[in-house]
Structures are given as C-alpha cells and as structure tokens.
Short mmCIF file of C-alpha atoms in Angstrom, two decimals:
data_model
loop_
_atom_site.label_atom_id
_atom_site.label_comp_id
_atom_site.label_asym_id
_atom_site.label_seq_id
_atom_site.Cartn_x
_atom_site.Cartn_y
_atom_site.Cartn_z
CA MET A 1 -195.46 -97.29 162.08
CA GLY A 2 -196.01 -99.83 159.28
CA ARG A 3 -193.29 -98.25 157.12
CA ARG A 4 -190.85 -98.25 160.04
CA LEU A 5 -191.51 -101.91 160.76
CA ALA A 6 -191.18 -102.74 157.06
CA ALA A 7 -187.79 -101.04 156.94
CA LEU A 8 -186.66 -103.01 159.97
CA ALA A 9 -188.00 -106.15 158.35
CA ALA A 10 -185.69 -105.59 155.41
CA ALA A 11 -182.78 -105.11 157.81
CA VAL A 12 -183.63 -108.36 159.56
CA LEU A 13 -183.76 -110.19 156.25
CA LEU A 14 -180.26 -108.98 155.52
CA LEU A 15 -179.16 -110.24 158.92
CA THR A 16 -180.82 -113.63 158.63
CA GLY A 17 -180.71 -114.35 154.91
CA CYS A 18 -184.23 -115.81 154.93
CA GLY A 19 -187.96 -115.00 155.00
CA TRP A 20 -190.31 -114.04 157.79
CA MET A 21 -192.02 -116.21 160.33
CA ASP A 22 -195.47 -114.91 161.20
CA GLY A 23 -195.54 -113.14 164.53
CA SER A 24 -196.44 -109.73 165.88
CA TYR A 25 -197.65 -108.12 169.07
CA VAL A 26 -199.56 -104.91 169.64
CA SER A 27 -200.00 -103.91 173.28
CA VAL A 28 -202.27 -100.90 172.72
CA THR A 29 -203.70 -99.47 169.50
CA PRO A 30 -201.54 -96.40 168.80
CA HIS A 31 -203.22 -93.03 168.40
CA GLN A 32 -200.31 -90.63 168.12
CA VAL A 33 -197.01 -90.51 166.31
CA GLY A 34 -194.23 -90.91 168.83
CA LEU A 35 -190.53 -90.09 168.74
CA ASP A 36 -188.81 -89.32 165.47
CA GLN A 37 -185.58 -91.28 165.64
CA THR A 38 -183.95 -93.83 163.39
CA PRO A 39 -182.16 -96.94 164.65
CA SER A 40 -178.41 -97.17 164.65
CA GLY A 41 -178.52 -100.33 162.54
CA ASN A 42 -176.63 -102.33 165.16
CA ALA A 43 -178.49 -105.39 166.44
CA ARG A 44 -178.54 -106.10 170.17
CA THR A 45 -177.83 -109.74 170.98
CA VAL A 46 -180.31 -111.34 173.41
CA SER A 47 -180.57 -114.96 174.50
CA SER A 48 -182.89 -114.92 177.55
CA TYR A 49 -185.94 -113.19 178.96
CA THR A 50 -183.80 -111.00 181.22
CA GLU A 51 -181.65 -109.83 178.30
CA LEU A 52 -184.70 -109.29 176.10
CA ARG A 53 -186.43 -107.18 178.74
CA SER A 54 -183.25 -105.18 179.38
CA ALA A 55 -182.88 -104.54 175.64
CA LEU A 56 -186.43 -103.19 175.40
CA ILE A 57 -185.85 -100.97 178.44
CA ALA A 58 -182.66 -99.66 176.83
CA LEU A 59 -184.60 -98.70 173.69
CA VAL A 60 -187.20 -96.86 175.78
CA ASP A 61 -184.54 -95.07 177.83
CA GLU A 62 -182.88 -93.97 174.58
CA GLY A 63 -186.21 -92.85 173.16
CA SER A 64 -185.70 -95.11 170.14
CA THR A 65 -188.67 -95.92 167.94
CA GLU A 66 -186.98 -98.92 166.32
CA GLY A 67 -184.55 -101.67 167.24
CA LEU A 68 -182.96 -104.88 165.97
CA PHE A 69 -182.36 -107.91 168.21
CA SER A 70 -180.11 -110.78 167.26
CA LEU A 71 -181.59 -114.07 168.56
CA ALA A 72 -178.91 -116.56 167.48
CA GLU A 73 -178.81 -118.43 170.80
CA TYR A 74 -182.48 -117.95 171.69
CA PRO A 75 -184.84 -120.93 171.18
CA ARG A 76 -187.71 -119.93 168.95
CA GLU A 77 -190.44 -121.22 171.24
CA GLU A 78 -189.16 -119.16 174.14
CA VAL A 79 -188.89 -115.95 172.14
CA LEU A 80 -192.63 -115.67 171.51
CA GLU A 81 -193.56 -116.26 175.15
CA ASP A 82 -190.78 -114.08 176.55
CA MET A 83 -191.48 -111.19 174.17
CA ASP A 84 -195.07 -110.94 175.35
CA ARG A 85 -193.88 -110.99 178.97
CA ALA A 86 -191.19 -108.39 178.30
CA ILE A 87 -193.61 -106.05 176.53
CA ALA A 88 -196.12 -106.38 179.37
CA TYR A 89 -193.38 -105.50 181.87
CA VAL A 90 -192.01 -102.52 179.93
CA THR A 91 -195.43 -101.00 179.22
CA GLY A 92 -197.08 -101.88 182.53
CA THR A 93 -194.47 -102.14 185.29
CA TYR A 94 -191.35 -100.22 184.21
CA PRO A 95 -192.16 -96.62 185.31
CA VAL A 96 -190.83 -94.69 182.29
CA GLY A 97 -192.31 -97.23 179.87
CA SER A 98 -195.66 -97.22 181.68
CA TYR A 99 -195.74 -93.43 181.33
CA ALA A 100 -194.29 -93.02 177.85
CA VAL A 101 -194.95 -96.09 175.68
CA GLU A 102 -198.18 -96.48 173.75
CA SER A 103 -197.44 -99.78 171.97
CA ILE A 104 -194.67 -102.16 170.93
CA ASP A 105 -194.84 -104.23 167.70
CA TYR A 106 -192.40 -106.86 166.49
CA ASN A 107 -191.66 -109.32 163.70
CA PHE A 108 -188.80 -111.76 163.35
CA GLY A 109 -187.22 -113.95 160.70
CA THR A 110 -185.10 -117.10 160.78
CA GLY A 111 -182.69 -118.86 158.53
CA LEU A 112 -179.34 -120.62 158.28
CA GLY A 113 -179.37 -121.29 162.02
CA ALA A 114 -179.70 -117.61 162.90
CA SER A 115 -182.65 -115.33 163.72
CA ALA A 116 -183.34 -111.69 164.40
CA MET A 117 -186.23 -109.54 165.51
CA ALA A 118 -187.42 -106.10 164.38
CA VAL A 119 -189.05 -103.99 167.09
CA ASP A 120 -191.17 -100.86 166.58
CA ILE A 121 -192.12 -98.61 169.54
CA THR A 122 -194.86 -95.97 169.50
CA TYR A 123 -194.85 -93.33 172.26
CA ARG A 124 -197.71 -91.36 173.79
CA HIS A 125 -195.31 -88.60 174.84
CA SER A 126 -192.69 -86.70 172.86
CA ARG A 127 -188.96 -87.05 173.38
CA GLU A 128 -188.88 -83.57 174.88
CA GLU A 129 -191.53 -84.54 177.44
CA ILE A 130 -189.62 -87.69 178.39
CA ASP A 131 -186.36 -85.76 178.75
CA GLN A 132 -188.12 -83.36 181.13
CA ILE A 133 -188.91 -86.09 183.65
CA ARG A 134 -187.29 -84.94 186.88
CA THR A 135 -185.77 -87.65 189.09
CA VAL A 136 -186.18 -87.17 192.84
CA ARG A 137 -185.76 -89.29 195.98
CA TRP A 138 -188.47 -89.76 198.54
CA ILE A 139 -191.67 -87.78 198.86
CA SER A 140 -189.73 -84.87 200.37
CA GLY A 141 -187.93 -84.47 197.06
CA ALA A 142 -191.24 -84.56 195.23
CA GLU A 143 -192.68 -81.89 197.50
CA ASP A 144 -189.68 -79.63 196.86
CA ALA A 145 -190.20 -80.06 193.12
CA ILE A 146 -193.93 -79.31 193.42
CA ALA A 147 -193.14 -76.16 195.41
CA ASP A 148 -190.74 -75.01 192.67
CA ALA A 149 -193.39 -75.69 190.02
CA MET A 150 -196.04 -73.74 191.94
CA ASP A 151 -193.64 -70.82 192.42
CA GLU A 152 -193.27 -70.70 188.63
CA CYS A 153 -197.01 -71.15 187.95
CA ALA A 154 -196.21 -74.28 185.94
CA ASP A 155 -199.05 -76.22 184.35
CA LYS A 156 -197.35 -79.63 184.47
CA LEU A 157 -194.63 -81.51 186.32
CA VAL A 158 -193.47 -85.09 185.71
CA LEU A 159 -191.38 -86.79 188.40
CA GLN A 160 -189.71 -90.15 188.71
CA ILE A 161 -189.85 -90.78 192.45
CA SER A 162 -187.75 -93.43 194.17
CA GLY A 163 -188.85 -94.37 197.67
CA TYR A 164 -192.45 -93.59 196.78
CA ARG A 165 -195.23 -93.73 199.36
CA ASP A 166 -198.87 -92.80 198.99
CA THR A 167 -199.22 -89.04 199.31
CA ASP A 168 -202.00 -86.51 198.85
CA PHE A 169 -200.27 -84.07 196.50
CA THR A 170 -203.45 -81.99 196.32
CA GLU A 171 -203.33 -81.41 200.06
CA PHE A 172 -199.63 -80.53 199.94
CA ALA A 173 -200.28 -77.97 197.20
CA ARG A 174 -203.11 -76.44 199.23
CA GLU A 175 -200.98 -76.18 202.36
CA TYR A 176 -198.02 -74.74 200.45
CA ALA A 177 -200.23 -72.06 198.90
CA MET A 178 -201.59 -71.16 202.34
CA GLN A 179 -198.12 -70.96 203.86
CA TYR A 180 -196.60 -68.88 201.05
CA PRO A 181 -199.25 -66.49 199.70
CA ASP A 182 -196.45 -64.12 198.75
CA ARG A 183 -195.13 -66.72 196.27
CA VAL A 184 -198.28 -68.53 195.16
CA MET A 185 -201.01 -66.18 194.06
CA GLU A 186 -203.61 -68.90 193.53
CA ALA A 187 -203.85 -72.41 194.95
CA PRO A 188 -204.21 -74.64 191.88
CA THR A 189 -206.40 -77.68 191.49
CA VAL A 190 -204.01 -80.62 191.27
CA LEU A 191 -204.40 -83.88 189.36
CA ALA A 192 -201.74 -86.57 189.87
CA ARG A 193 -201.41 -89.76 187.79
CA ASN A 194 -199.08 -92.62 188.77
CA TYR A 195 -197.21 -94.85 186.31
CA PRO A 196 -197.63 -97.60 187.37
CA ASN A 197 -200.02 -97.58 190.33
CA TRP A 198 -197.73 -99.70 192.49
CA GLY A 199 -194.08 -100.06 193.40
CA ASP A 200 -191.38 -98.15 195.23
CA THR A 201 -190.40 -96.24 192.08
CA ARG A 202 -193.04 -94.49 189.99
CA VAL A 203 -193.37 -91.79 187.39
CA VAL A 204 -195.95 -89.27 188.61
CA GLU A 205 -197.52 -86.80 186.20
CA ILE A 206 -198.84 -83.77 188.10
CA LEU A 207 -201.14 -81.30 186.37
CA PHE A 208 -201.90 -77.84 187.80
CA PHE A 209 -205.13 -76.05 186.88
CA TYR A 210 -205.65 -72.34 187.63
CA THR A 211 -208.70 -70.13 187.18
CA THR A 212 -206.40 -67.19 186.47
CA ASP A 213 -204.07 -66.91 183.48
CA ARG A 214 -200.53 -67.90 184.50
CA ASP A 215 -198.94 -64.77 183.05
CA GLU A 216 -201.40 -62.73 185.07
CA LEU A 217 -200.50 -64.68 188.20
CA ARG A 218 -196.83 -63.86 187.66
CA SER A 219 -197.74 -60.19 187.23
CA MET A 220 -199.72 -60.29 190.47
CA ARG A 221 -196.75 -61.73 192.32
CA GLU A 222 -194.54 -58.89 191.08
CA GLN A 223 -197.06 -56.40 192.41
CA VAL A 224 -197.40 -57.89 195.89
CA GLN A 225 -193.68 -58.34 196.54
CA PRO A 226 -193.09 -54.58 197.18
CA VAL A 227 -196.01 -54.59 199.63
CA PHE A 228 -194.50 -57.43 201.65
CA SER A 229 -191.17 -55.59 201.61
CA SER A 230 -192.88 -52.42 202.82
CA ALA A 231 -194.48 -54.35 205.66
CA ALA A 232 -191.08 -55.56 206.79
CA LEU A 233 -189.73 -51.98 206.73
CA TYR A 234 -192.76 -50.80 208.72
CA VAL A 235 -191.61 -52.85 211.70
CA SER A 236 -189.18 -51.39 214.21
CA GLY A 237 -186.05 -53.50 214.09
CA GLN A 238 -185.16 -53.19 217.78
CA ALA A 239 -188.71 -53.50 219.12
CA GLU A 240 -189.96 -56.42 221.19
CA ASP A 241 -191.85 -59.19 219.44
CA ARG A 242 -195.19 -58.04 220.82
CA THR A 243 -194.64 -54.59 219.30
CA LYS A 244 -193.64 -56.09 215.97
CA PHE A 245 -196.77 -58.25 215.85
CA SER A 246 -198.82 -55.16 216.65
CA GLN A 247 -197.13 -53.09 213.93
CA LEU A 248 -197.78 -55.74 211.27
CA HIS A 249 -201.37 -56.00 212.50
CA ALA A 250 -201.77 -52.23 212.03
CA PHE A 251 -200.05 -52.28 208.62
CA LEU A 252 -202.51 -54.82 207.33
CA THR A 253 -205.77 -53.73 208.97
CA GLU A 254 -205.21 -50.03 208.22
CA ARG A 255 -204.06 -50.45 204.63
CA TYR A 256 -207.61 -49.75 203.44
CA ASP A 257 -210.24 -47.73 205.30
CA ASN A 258 -212.81 -50.33 204.38
CA TYR A 259 -212.11 -53.84 203.14
CA ARG A 260 -214.67 -55.71 201.09
CA LEU A 261 -214.97 -59.01 202.93
CA GLU A 262 -215.39 -61.79 200.37
CA PHE A 263 -213.56 -64.81 199.03
CA SER A 264 -210.93 -64.42 196.32
CA ALA A 265 -208.99 -67.11 194.46
CA THR A 266 -205.92 -64.82 194.63
CA PRO A 267 -205.89 -63.91 198.36
CA ALA A 268 -202.63 -61.97 198.69
CA TYR A 269 -203.10 -59.89 195.55
CA SER A 270 -206.78 -59.21 196.16
CA LEU A 271 -206.20 -58.26 199.79
CA LEU A 272 -203.10 -56.11 199.37
CA CYS A 273 -203.80 -54.53 195.98
CA GLN A 274 -207.60 -54.39 195.81
CA GLY A 275 -208.79 -54.38 199.42
CA VAL A 276 -210.81 -57.57 198.95
CA GLY A 277 -210.45 -60.62 201.17
CA ASP A 278 -211.90 -62.93 203.78
CA SER A 279 -210.58 -64.22 207.11
CA ARG A 280 -208.48 -66.83 205.32
CA ALA A 281 -206.73 -64.17 203.23
CA PHE A 282 -206.00 -62.02 206.31
CA SER A 283 -204.60 -64.97 208.28
CA GLN A 284 -202.45 -66.19 205.38
CA VAL A 285 -200.97 -62.80 204.58
CA TYR A 286 -200.39 -61.93 208.24
CA THR A 287 -198.50 -65.17 208.88
CA ALA A 288 -196.41 -64.66 205.74
CA MET A 289 -195.49 -61.14 206.83
CA CYS A 290 -194.57 -62.37 210.30
CA THR A 291 -192.41 -65.15 208.87
CA ARG A 292 -190.52 -62.68 206.68
CA ILE A 293 -189.20 -60.83 209.73
CA GLY A 294 -188.61 -63.89 211.88
CA LEU A 295 -191.77 -63.86 213.99
CA GLU A 296 -193.47 -67.18 214.74
CA SER A 297 -197.09 -67.36 213.61
CA MET A 298 -199.46 -70.05 212.34
CA ILE A 299 -202.91 -70.20 210.76
CA VAL A 300 -205.81 -71.68 212.73
CA THR A 301 -208.78 -73.20 210.92
CA GLY A 302 -212.03 -73.36 212.86
CA THR A 303 -215.35 -71.58 213.24
CA ARG A 304 -216.56 -68.28 214.70
CA ASP A 305 -220.18 -68.17 215.77
CA GLY A 306 -220.68 -71.42 213.83
CA ALA A 307 -219.30 -70.14 210.50
CA LYS A 308 -216.03 -71.24 208.90
CA HIS A 309 -213.26 -68.90 210.00
CA TRP A 310 -209.48 -68.51 209.97
CA TRP A 311 -207.29 -66.61 212.41
CA ASN A 312 -203.72 -66.71 213.77
CA LEU A 313 -201.68 -68.00 216.67
CA VAL A 314 -198.61 -65.91 217.47
CA ASN A 315 -195.69 -66.70 219.77
CA ILE A 316 -194.89 -63.84 222.13
CA ASP A 317 -191.97 -64.48 224.46
CA GLY A 318 -192.51 -68.24 224.36
CA SER A 319 -196.29 -68.17 224.89
CA TRP A 320 -198.94 -68.61 222.20
CA TYR A 321 -201.85 -66.21 221.74
CA HIS A 322 -204.79 -66.02 219.36
CA VAL A 323 -205.05 -63.02 217.05
CA ASP A 324 -208.04 -62.43 214.75
CA LEU A 325 -207.45 -59.51 212.41
CA LEU A 326 -211.17 -59.39 211.65
CA GLY A 327 -212.05 -59.51 215.35
CA SER A 328 -210.56 -56.13 216.22
CA ARG A 329 -208.76 -53.33 214.39
CA ASN A 330 -206.44 -53.15 217.39
CA PHE A 331 -203.87 -55.83 218.20
CA GLN A 332 -205.54 -57.93 220.85
CA PRO A 333 -203.82 -61.27 221.73
CA LEU A 334 -206.15 -63.70 223.50
CA THR A 335 -205.80 -66.99 225.36
CA ASP A 336 -207.85 -70.10 224.69
CA ASP A 337 -210.29 -69.23 227.47
CA GLN A 338 -210.83 -65.75 226.05
CA MET A 339 -211.87 -67.04 222.60
CA ALA A 340 -215.63 -66.87 223.18
CA GLY A 341 -217.61 -67.92 220.13
CA TYR A 342 -214.63 -69.66 218.48
CA ASP A 343 -214.21 -73.39 218.04
CA TRP A 344 -211.22 -75.33 216.71
CA ASP A 345 -209.43 -78.66 217.07
CA ARG A 346 -207.37 -77.90 220.16
CA THR A 347 -205.27 -81.04 219.71
CA ALA A 348 -203.95 -79.71 216.38
CA TYR A 349 -202.48 -76.46 217.76
CA PRO A 350 -200.34 -75.43 220.75
CA PRO A 351 -202.34 -74.34 223.80
CA SER A 352 -202.65 -70.70 224.74
CA ASN A 353 -202.81 -70.53 228.50
CA GLY A 354 -200.75 -67.44 229.36
CA ALA A 355 -202.28 -64.22 230.66
CA ALA A 356 -202.83 -61.72 227.88
CA GLU A 357 -201.77 -58.20 228.72
#
C-alpha cells in the first residue's frame, strides 16, 4: 500500500508542481492485499463534499485501488473535513463499500494555486468476490436467490438487496429445506451478515454450513431423484385423489420391510436409500411426493404422546385430513377429533372437521 501511495504522490507532484502538505487518513488497519489494479492516470475533479463522496464511490464501484482527485476549486480547510466524512460514509454507510473496503488512505499536495489528492484503497474482498454480488429487489428476490444457492449446495451467497426489511434467513432456509427435500438433501446452518446494519439497501453476506460434503450432497440428490420419479409413476393417473394419497402412502411405508427410526441430517436420502428416518423425514418426503403429482399436502409440527412429532394434512375433495405415516401402515385419514394423543397449534393449520371414511 505504501508503494502505491508513493507512486500516486509522484503523480500528484507532477499535477501540482509543488511539495506535499502533511495529511493522511486510515479508517481501519489493513490486513489483506486487496484488488490488483492500476489507476488510469486521469484525475477526477472535485470541488464539494458531494462530488468528493461520489468520486470515492466511483472508485469502489470500479474496484480501483488508487485514484487522483483534482482539487483546484476546493478550499483546503474543507477538504480535510470533507474527506474524513466521505471516507466514513463510503466505508460505513455505502453498502458495497461497507462490505468490501478495508481502509482508505490519502495524501495531497498544493502549489501554484492548484492542488490534487492521491487516494489509496485497500479491500477485504477480491475483485472476483465483489463482481459476484447479486443485485435483487425486495426480500422475495433474496429468498429466490437463497433457494437457488441451496439447490446448488453453495457455501456462500452475497446479495445487494433494495427494499430490505428485517428477515430471518435461517428460518427461511429451514422451511425451504423442509418443503423441498427432493432438492435440498441437508438443511444448512445459515449465518447472515449485513453491510451496513441499517438502511433500505444493504449488502448481505450469507454463509451456508453443512455437516455433509457438498459433492456428496449433490450425489445424494442424483440418487433420490429416480425414487421420486418412481413414486409418481406408481400412482394411477385417472384415480381419485384419495386413491392417489393412499398409493403414495403405500409406496413410502412399504419401501422397506423395517425402517430404522432415527434422526438423519439428510432426510430424503437416508429414508429412501437407506431406510433410516424419523417422523419429520416421512412427513417431508410424503408432502414432496404429493406435490410432484399435484396433490395438496402440508407438514404439521406438534407432539404425539408428549414427544415432538411431525405428520401430514392432506386435502381430499376439498376437506383436510390428518395422515401419520408412522401411525399406521395403512392409509388412514383422520379428523381433528380423531387425533387422540396428538397436540398441535390448531390456529396455524386448516381445520379437519369432515367425516373420515
């Protein structure tokens, strides 16, 4: 960084024809070499705080590590104060700068009625990382991007979100994994960092942590896809919805003579390919299979005999019924009143009041 600033100092001397006035600013002590770019050699002319701030933002957007500012019409006393303000804004408030910039240093010289400033920028992220920032609108756009990243077993996603509002991205990732166990083999642990922590537009860095190797997760997904396709073919195309629900129930419960009932971080793969799963895995996979053929089903979270338990609600001819694949090997739709031993938040799910056949 010192050599870069020295080179810019020489350029400023050529512009101004005079020596240096003491002055520098370091926002954060740099710890990593940033972008490897050289300046164009053309000085940007600035004469106010607004122009100075815009010029710094332009350098950051370009990924430049160095810049020259011509200050011919800028009073010296204002430059020092405005530069500190501009740096604080770019590194603390401007979303891309808050995410990407580690520090900004500067020196300037004066002479013969003219002045210029040399600026040196150190980045905490590489140019490639900055270029990979994906711009989206609203939280809905962010959720679509997160879904894409989870489908690809990505380890990181960086978004610039306009129309930001506080959102629990960890909860969204959990719900998406539950809804699409055929796409997402493991629900990752999610860590989201905002740059900055306020404002309607923010850069959000989202990290995904898996207990299973990502290449292995992709291999698992390839193995479960034929099973989901087979389940769809197992269903009679012209049958009534009740029959289709029953056929999928049989496909899943009879796939193995004996399932080993225990938790797995990879529910769809473990259940369909290894015969290992708990009530959550059965409910997730059953709903996903129903969705694939156009049947309406949802997962219910509650308790059975006081223990945490998951089961399904299915829509048969416009009426909802409870189905617990671990409650019976036969398809047995039940109403709310018939769910003895089960407890759930009834306000969170549609009521089941019809008469089960």
